[in-house]
Short mmCIF file of C-alpha atoms in Angstrom, two decimals:
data_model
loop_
_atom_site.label_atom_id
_atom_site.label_comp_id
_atom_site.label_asym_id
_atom_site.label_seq_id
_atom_site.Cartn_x
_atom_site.Cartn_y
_atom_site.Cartn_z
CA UNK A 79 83.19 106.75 89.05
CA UNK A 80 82.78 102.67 88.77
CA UNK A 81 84.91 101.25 85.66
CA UNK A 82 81.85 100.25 82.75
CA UNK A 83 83.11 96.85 81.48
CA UNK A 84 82.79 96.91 77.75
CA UNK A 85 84.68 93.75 76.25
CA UNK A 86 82.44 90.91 77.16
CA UNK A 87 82.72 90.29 81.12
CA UNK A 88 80.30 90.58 83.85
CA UNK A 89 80.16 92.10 87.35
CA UNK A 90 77.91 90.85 90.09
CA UNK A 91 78.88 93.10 92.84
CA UNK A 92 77.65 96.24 91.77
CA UNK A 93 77.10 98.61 94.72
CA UNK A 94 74.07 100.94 94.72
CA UNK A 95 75.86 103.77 95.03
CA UNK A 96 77.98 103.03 91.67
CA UNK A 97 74.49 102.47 90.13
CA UNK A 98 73.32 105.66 91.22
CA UNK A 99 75.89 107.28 90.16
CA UNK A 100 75.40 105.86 86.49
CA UNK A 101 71.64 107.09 86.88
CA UNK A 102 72.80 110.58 87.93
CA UNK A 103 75.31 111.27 84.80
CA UNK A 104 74.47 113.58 82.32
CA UNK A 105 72.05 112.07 80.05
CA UNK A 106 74.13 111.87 76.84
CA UNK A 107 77.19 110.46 78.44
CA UNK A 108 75.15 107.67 79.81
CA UNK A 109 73.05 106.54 76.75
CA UNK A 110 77.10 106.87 74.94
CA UNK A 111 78.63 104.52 77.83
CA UNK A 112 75.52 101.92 77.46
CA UNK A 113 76.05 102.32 73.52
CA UNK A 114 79.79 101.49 73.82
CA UNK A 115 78.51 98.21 76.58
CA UNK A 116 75.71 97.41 73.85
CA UNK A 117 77.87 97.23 70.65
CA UNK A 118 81.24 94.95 72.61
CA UNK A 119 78.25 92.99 73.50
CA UNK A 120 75.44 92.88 70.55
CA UNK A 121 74.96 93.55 67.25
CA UNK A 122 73.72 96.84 67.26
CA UNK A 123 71.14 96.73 64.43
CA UNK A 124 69.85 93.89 65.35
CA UNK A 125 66.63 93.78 67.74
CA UNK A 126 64.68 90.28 68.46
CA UNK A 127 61.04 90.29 67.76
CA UNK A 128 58.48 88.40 70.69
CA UNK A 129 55.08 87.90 70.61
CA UNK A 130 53.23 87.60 73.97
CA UNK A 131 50.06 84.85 74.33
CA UNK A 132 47.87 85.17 77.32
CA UNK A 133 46.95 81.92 77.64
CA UNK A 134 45.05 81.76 80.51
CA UNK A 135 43.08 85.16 81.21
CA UNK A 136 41.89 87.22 84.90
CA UNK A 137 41.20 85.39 87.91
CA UNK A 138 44.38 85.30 89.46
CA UNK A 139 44.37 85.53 93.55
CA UNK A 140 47.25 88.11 93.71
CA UNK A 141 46.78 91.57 94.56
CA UNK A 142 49.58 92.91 92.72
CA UNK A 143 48.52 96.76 91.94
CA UNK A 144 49.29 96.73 88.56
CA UNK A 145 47.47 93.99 86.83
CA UNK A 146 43.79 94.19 85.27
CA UNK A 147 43.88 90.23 85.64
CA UNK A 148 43.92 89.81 89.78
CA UNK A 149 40.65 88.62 90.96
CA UNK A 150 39.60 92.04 93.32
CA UNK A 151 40.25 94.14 90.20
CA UNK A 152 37.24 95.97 88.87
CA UNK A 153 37.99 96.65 85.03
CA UNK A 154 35.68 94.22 83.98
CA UNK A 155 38.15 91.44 82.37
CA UNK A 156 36.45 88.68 82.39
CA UNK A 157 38.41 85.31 83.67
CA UNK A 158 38.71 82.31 81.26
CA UNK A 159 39.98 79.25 81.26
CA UNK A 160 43.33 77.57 80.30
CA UNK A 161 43.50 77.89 76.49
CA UNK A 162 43.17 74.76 74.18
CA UNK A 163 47.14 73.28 73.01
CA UNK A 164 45.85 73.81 69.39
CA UNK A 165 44.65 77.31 69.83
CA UNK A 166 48.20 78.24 70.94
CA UNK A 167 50.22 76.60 68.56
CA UNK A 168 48.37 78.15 65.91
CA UNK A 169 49.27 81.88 67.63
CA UNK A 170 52.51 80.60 67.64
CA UNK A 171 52.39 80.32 64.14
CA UNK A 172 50.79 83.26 63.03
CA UNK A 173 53.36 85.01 65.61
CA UNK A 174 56.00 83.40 63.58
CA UNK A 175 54.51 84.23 59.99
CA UNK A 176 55.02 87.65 61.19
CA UNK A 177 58.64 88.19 62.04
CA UNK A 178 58.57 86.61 65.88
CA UNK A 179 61.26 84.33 67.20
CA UNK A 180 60.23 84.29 70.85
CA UNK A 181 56.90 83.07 71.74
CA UNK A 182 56.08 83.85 75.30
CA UNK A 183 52.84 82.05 77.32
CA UNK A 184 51.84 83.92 80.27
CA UNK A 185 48.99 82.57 82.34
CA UNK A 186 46.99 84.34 85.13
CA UNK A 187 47.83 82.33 88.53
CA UNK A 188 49.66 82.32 91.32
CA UNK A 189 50.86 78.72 90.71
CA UNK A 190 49.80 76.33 88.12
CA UNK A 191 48.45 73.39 89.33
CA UNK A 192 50.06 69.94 88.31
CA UNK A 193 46.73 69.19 86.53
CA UNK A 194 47.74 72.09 84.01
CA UNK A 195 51.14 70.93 84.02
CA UNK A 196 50.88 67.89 80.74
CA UNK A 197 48.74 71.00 78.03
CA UNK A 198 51.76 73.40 79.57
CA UNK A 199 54.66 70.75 78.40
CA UNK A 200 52.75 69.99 75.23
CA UNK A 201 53.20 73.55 74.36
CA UNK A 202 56.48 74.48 75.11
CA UNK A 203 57.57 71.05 72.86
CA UNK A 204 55.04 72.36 69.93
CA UNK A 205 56.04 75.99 70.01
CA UNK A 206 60.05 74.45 69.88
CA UNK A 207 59.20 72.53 67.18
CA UNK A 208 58.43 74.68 65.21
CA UNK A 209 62.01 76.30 65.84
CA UNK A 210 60.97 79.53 67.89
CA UNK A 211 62.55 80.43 71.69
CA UNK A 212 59.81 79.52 74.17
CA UNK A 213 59.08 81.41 77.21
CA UNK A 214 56.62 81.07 79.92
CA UNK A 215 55.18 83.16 82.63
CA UNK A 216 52.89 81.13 85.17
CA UNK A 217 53.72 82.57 88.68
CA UNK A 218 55.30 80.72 90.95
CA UNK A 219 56.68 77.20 90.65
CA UNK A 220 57.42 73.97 92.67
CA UNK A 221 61.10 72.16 91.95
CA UNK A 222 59.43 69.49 90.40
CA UNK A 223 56.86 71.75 87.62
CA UNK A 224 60.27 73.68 87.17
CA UNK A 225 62.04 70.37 86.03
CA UNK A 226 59.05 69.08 84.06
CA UNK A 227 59.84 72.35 82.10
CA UNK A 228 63.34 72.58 81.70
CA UNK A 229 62.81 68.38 80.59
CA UNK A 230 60.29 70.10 78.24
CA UNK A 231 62.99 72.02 76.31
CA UNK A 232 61.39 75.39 77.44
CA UNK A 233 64.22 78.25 76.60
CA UNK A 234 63.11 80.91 79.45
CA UNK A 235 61.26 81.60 82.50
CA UNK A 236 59.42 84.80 82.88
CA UNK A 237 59.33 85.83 86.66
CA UNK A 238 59.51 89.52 87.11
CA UNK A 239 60.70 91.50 90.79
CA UNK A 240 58.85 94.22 89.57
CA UNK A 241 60.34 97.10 91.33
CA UNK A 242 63.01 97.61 94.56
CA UNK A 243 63.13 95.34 97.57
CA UNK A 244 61.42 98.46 99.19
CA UNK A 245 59.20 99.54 97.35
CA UNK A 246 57.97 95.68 96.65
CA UNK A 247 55.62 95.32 99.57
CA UNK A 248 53.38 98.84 98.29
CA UNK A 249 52.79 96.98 95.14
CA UNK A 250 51.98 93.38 96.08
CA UNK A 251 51.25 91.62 99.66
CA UNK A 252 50.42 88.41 98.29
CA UNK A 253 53.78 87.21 97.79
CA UNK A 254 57.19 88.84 99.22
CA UNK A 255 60.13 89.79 97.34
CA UNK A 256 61.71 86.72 98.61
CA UNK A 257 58.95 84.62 96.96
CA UNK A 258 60.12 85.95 93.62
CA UNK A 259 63.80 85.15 94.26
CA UNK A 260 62.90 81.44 95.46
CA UNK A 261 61.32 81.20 91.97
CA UNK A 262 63.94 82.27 90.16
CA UNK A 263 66.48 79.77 91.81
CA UNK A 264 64.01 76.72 91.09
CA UNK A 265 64.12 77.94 87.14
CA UNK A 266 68.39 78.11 87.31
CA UNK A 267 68.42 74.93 89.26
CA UNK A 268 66.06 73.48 86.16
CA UNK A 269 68.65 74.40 83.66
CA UNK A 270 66.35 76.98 82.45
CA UNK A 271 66.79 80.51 81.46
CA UNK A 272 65.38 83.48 83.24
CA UNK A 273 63.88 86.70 81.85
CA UNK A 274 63.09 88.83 84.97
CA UNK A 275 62.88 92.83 85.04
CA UNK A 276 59.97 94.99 86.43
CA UNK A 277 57.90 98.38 85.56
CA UNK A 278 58.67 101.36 85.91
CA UNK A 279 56.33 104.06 87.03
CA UNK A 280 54.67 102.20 89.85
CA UNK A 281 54.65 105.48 91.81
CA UNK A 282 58.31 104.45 92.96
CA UNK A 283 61.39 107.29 93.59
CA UNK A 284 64.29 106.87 91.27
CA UNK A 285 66.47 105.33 94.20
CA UNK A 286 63.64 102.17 94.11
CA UNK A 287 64.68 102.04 90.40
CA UNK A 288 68.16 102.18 91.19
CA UNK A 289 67.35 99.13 94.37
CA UNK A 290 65.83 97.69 91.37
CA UNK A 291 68.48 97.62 89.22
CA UNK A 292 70.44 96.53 91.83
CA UNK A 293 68.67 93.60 92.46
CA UNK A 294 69.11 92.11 89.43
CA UNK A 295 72.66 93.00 88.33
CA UNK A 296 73.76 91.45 91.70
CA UNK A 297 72.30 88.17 91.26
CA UNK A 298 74.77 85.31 91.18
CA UNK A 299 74.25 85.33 87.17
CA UNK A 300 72.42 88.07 85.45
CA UNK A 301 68.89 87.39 83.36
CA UNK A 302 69.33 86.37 80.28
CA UNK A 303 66.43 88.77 79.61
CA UNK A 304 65.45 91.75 81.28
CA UNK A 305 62.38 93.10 80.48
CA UNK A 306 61.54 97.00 80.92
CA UNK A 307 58.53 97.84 81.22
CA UNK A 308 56.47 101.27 81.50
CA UNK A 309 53.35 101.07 83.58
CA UNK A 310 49.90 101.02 81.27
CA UNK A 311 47.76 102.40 83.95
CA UNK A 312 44.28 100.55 84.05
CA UNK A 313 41.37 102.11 85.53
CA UNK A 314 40.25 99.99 88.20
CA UNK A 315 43.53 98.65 89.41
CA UNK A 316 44.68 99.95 92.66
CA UNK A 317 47.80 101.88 90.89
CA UNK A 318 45.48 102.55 87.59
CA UNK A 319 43.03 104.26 89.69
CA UNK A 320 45.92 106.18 92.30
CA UNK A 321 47.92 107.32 89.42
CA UNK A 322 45.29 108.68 87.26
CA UNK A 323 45.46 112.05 86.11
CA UNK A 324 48.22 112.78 88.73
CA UNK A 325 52.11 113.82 86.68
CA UNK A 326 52.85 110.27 88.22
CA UNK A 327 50.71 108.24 85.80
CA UNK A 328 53.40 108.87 83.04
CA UNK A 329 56.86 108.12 83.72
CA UNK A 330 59.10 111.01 82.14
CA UNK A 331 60.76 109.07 78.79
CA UNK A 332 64.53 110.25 79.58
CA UNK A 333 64.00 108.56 82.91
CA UNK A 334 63.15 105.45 81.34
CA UNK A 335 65.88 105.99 78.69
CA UNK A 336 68.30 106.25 81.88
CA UNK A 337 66.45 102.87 83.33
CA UNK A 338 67.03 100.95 79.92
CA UNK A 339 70.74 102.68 79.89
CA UNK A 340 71.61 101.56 83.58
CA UNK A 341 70.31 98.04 82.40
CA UNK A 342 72.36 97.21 79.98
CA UNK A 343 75.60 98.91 81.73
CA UNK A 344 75.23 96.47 84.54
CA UNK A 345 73.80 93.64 83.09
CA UNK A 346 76.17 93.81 79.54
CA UNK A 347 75.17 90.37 77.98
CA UNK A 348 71.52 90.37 79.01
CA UNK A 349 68.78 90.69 76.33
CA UNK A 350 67.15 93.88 77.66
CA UNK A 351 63.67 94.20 76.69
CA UNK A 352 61.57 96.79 75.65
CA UNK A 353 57.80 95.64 77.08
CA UNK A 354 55.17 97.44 77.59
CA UNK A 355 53.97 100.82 77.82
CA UNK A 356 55.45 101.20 73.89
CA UNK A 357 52.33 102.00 72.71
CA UNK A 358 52.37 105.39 74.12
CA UNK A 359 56.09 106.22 73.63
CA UNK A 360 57.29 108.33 70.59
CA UNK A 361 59.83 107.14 68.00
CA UNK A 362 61.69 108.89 69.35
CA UNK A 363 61.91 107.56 72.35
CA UNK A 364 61.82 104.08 71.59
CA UNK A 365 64.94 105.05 69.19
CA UNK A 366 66.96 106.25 72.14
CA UNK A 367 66.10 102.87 74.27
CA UNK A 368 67.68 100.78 71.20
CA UNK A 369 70.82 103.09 71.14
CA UNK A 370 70.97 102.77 74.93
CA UNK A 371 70.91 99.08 74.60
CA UNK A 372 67.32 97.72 74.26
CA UNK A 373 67.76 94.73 71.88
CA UNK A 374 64.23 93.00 71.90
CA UNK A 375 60.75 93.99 71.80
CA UNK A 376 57.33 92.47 72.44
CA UNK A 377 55.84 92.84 68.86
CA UNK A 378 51.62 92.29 67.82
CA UNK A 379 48.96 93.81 68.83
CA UNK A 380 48.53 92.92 72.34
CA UNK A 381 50.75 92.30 75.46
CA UNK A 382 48.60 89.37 77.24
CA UNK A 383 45.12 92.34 77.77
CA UNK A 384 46.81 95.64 77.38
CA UNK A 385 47.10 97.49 73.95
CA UNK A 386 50.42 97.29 71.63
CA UNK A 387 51.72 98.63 69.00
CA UNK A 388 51.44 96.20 66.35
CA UNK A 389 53.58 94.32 63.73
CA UNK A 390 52.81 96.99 61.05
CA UNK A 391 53.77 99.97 63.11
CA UNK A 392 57.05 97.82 64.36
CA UNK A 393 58.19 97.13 60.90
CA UNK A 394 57.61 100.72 59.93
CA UNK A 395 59.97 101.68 62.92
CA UNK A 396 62.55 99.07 61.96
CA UNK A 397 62.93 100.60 58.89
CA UNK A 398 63.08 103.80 59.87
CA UNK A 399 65.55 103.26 62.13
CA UNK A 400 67.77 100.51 59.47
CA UNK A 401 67.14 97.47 62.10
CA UNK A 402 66.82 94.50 62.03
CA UNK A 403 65.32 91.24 63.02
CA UNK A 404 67.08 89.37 64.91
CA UNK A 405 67.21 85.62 63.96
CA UNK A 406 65.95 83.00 65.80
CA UNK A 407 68.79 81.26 68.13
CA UNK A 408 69.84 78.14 67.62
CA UNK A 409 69.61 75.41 70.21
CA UNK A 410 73.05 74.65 70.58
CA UNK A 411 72.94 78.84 71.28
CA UNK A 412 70.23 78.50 73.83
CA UNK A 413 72.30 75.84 75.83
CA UNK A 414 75.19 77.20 76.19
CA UNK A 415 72.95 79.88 77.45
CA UNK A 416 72.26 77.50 79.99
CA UNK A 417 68.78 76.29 78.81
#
């Protein structure tokens, strides 16, 4: 059985087969090794609150099979236009009267275009100013929007895999896999942080979630974030509409609890973040993710069009639970982070 590393350091040559292997122990002696990773790592009460802004909505050209927002799905969403700077500072506020310290942008496109790049920059510096992480999740980006960014002060980089090497090509065909890493290495090369993780439940096998695990533990430095996310199935997607009604459209919660677990074993000082899909999970189970090492959470009512579960109901769990927000990080934090 691979040695769990529990005082601080890092591995980035994790084999699939040891990650396997973590995904087939029994289930209690996994969530109590990523517990042990989770407190040498984190505070263990302590769980970072994120709002999530779509700020431009539907239209994009991708196919991916997931998303209510890609141009040739039918579900009605109807496509908008880059939001105004003002509009989204004042989300950012309200997000930050309510307990956020992240405030993630996400826009529907394959690639912004360096027309949309000067309203992008002017957010990332207002959101910063008014002393809350920034992230941003536009699709794929040239070397020079990635520098404009990083010169921007923006904290993160959203760019998910979204599932195995594999499996990848079933879910998308309008980028590869490859595409996804390229992006990645223009945010590190920006100085930027990267949040990238993927869903689970896109029809995939549990050795795709162990490829995609895999994946990301192996790059040449982990995520700083790692979002986990539970598909939301959306009539009129391709996966919505293939998964519907089937005993696939739901993945099983201690399978996700095992995703989250492996996570944070192999990827000890990521954040790992509970997305979406929380709206339909129990207490319960969203109390086993944070003692398996989930330490942030997409708070508010919405996650860019899908439901969520709301501030209310979040800091009804928190209390439940005796956690806490975690406090916004400090820049000198974020760059020795490497932002």
């Amino acid at each position: 059985m691979t040695t769990l590393i529990a005082d601080g350091g890092t591995r980035n040559d994790w084999t699939r087969e040891e990650i396997a292997a973590l995904f087939d122990l029994p289930f209690t002696e996994l969530v109590f090794r990523a517990a042990e990773v989770h407190r040498a790592n984190h505070a263990p009460d302590r769980v970072q609150r994120s709002t999530l802004l779509s700020i431009k909505t539907g239209g994009c050209p991708e196919d991916c099979g997931y998303c209510n927002q890609a141009a040739g799905a039918d579900t009605g969403l109807k496509a908008s236009k880059l939001m105004d700077v003002r509009a989204v500072l004042q989300s950012a506020a309200q997000a930050k009267d309510n307990g956020s310290t992240r405030f993630c942008m996400g826009a529907a496109w394959r690639n912004p275009k360096d027309r949309d790049m000067p309203a992008i920059v002017e957010m990332v510096r207002g959101v910063r100013q008014m002393g809350m992480e920034t992230c941003m999740t536009l699709g794929m980006l040239t070397p020079a929007q990635a520098r404009m960014l990083g010169e921007a002060g923006l904290d993160y980089y959203n760019h998910n895999i979204d599932t195995s090497p594999e499996h990848y090509e079933k879910v998308i065909t309008t980028r590869t896999f490859a595409d996804r890493l390229d992006t990645l290495e223009q945010v590190r090369a920006a100085g930027i942080n990267v949040c990238s993780g993927g869903i689970v439940g896109l029809g995939e096998t549990r050795a795709d979630r162990v490829g995609f695990v895999h994946a990301l533990a192996t790059l040449p430095r982990h995520p700083e974030s790692v979002p986990v996310n539970a598909l939301v199935p959306v009539k009129g997607t391709p996966l919505g509409d293939m998964l519907a009604d089937t005993p696939m459209a739901k993945i099983d919660d201690i399978e996700f609890v095992r995703t989250v677990a492996v996570a944070r074993i192999t990827m000890p000082e990521s954040m790992v973040r509970l997305s979406a899909g929380r709206e339909s999970m129990s207490e319960a189970t969203q109390a086993l993710c944070f003692l398996a090492g989930a330490n942030s959470i997409f708070t508010g009512d919405r996650l860019l069009t899908t439901g969520n579960a709301g501030d209310d109901a979040d800091s009804a769990l928190f209390a439940k639970l005796g956690l806490q927000p975690m406090a916004a990080a400090a820049p000198a934090q974020l760059e020795a982070a490497g932002a």
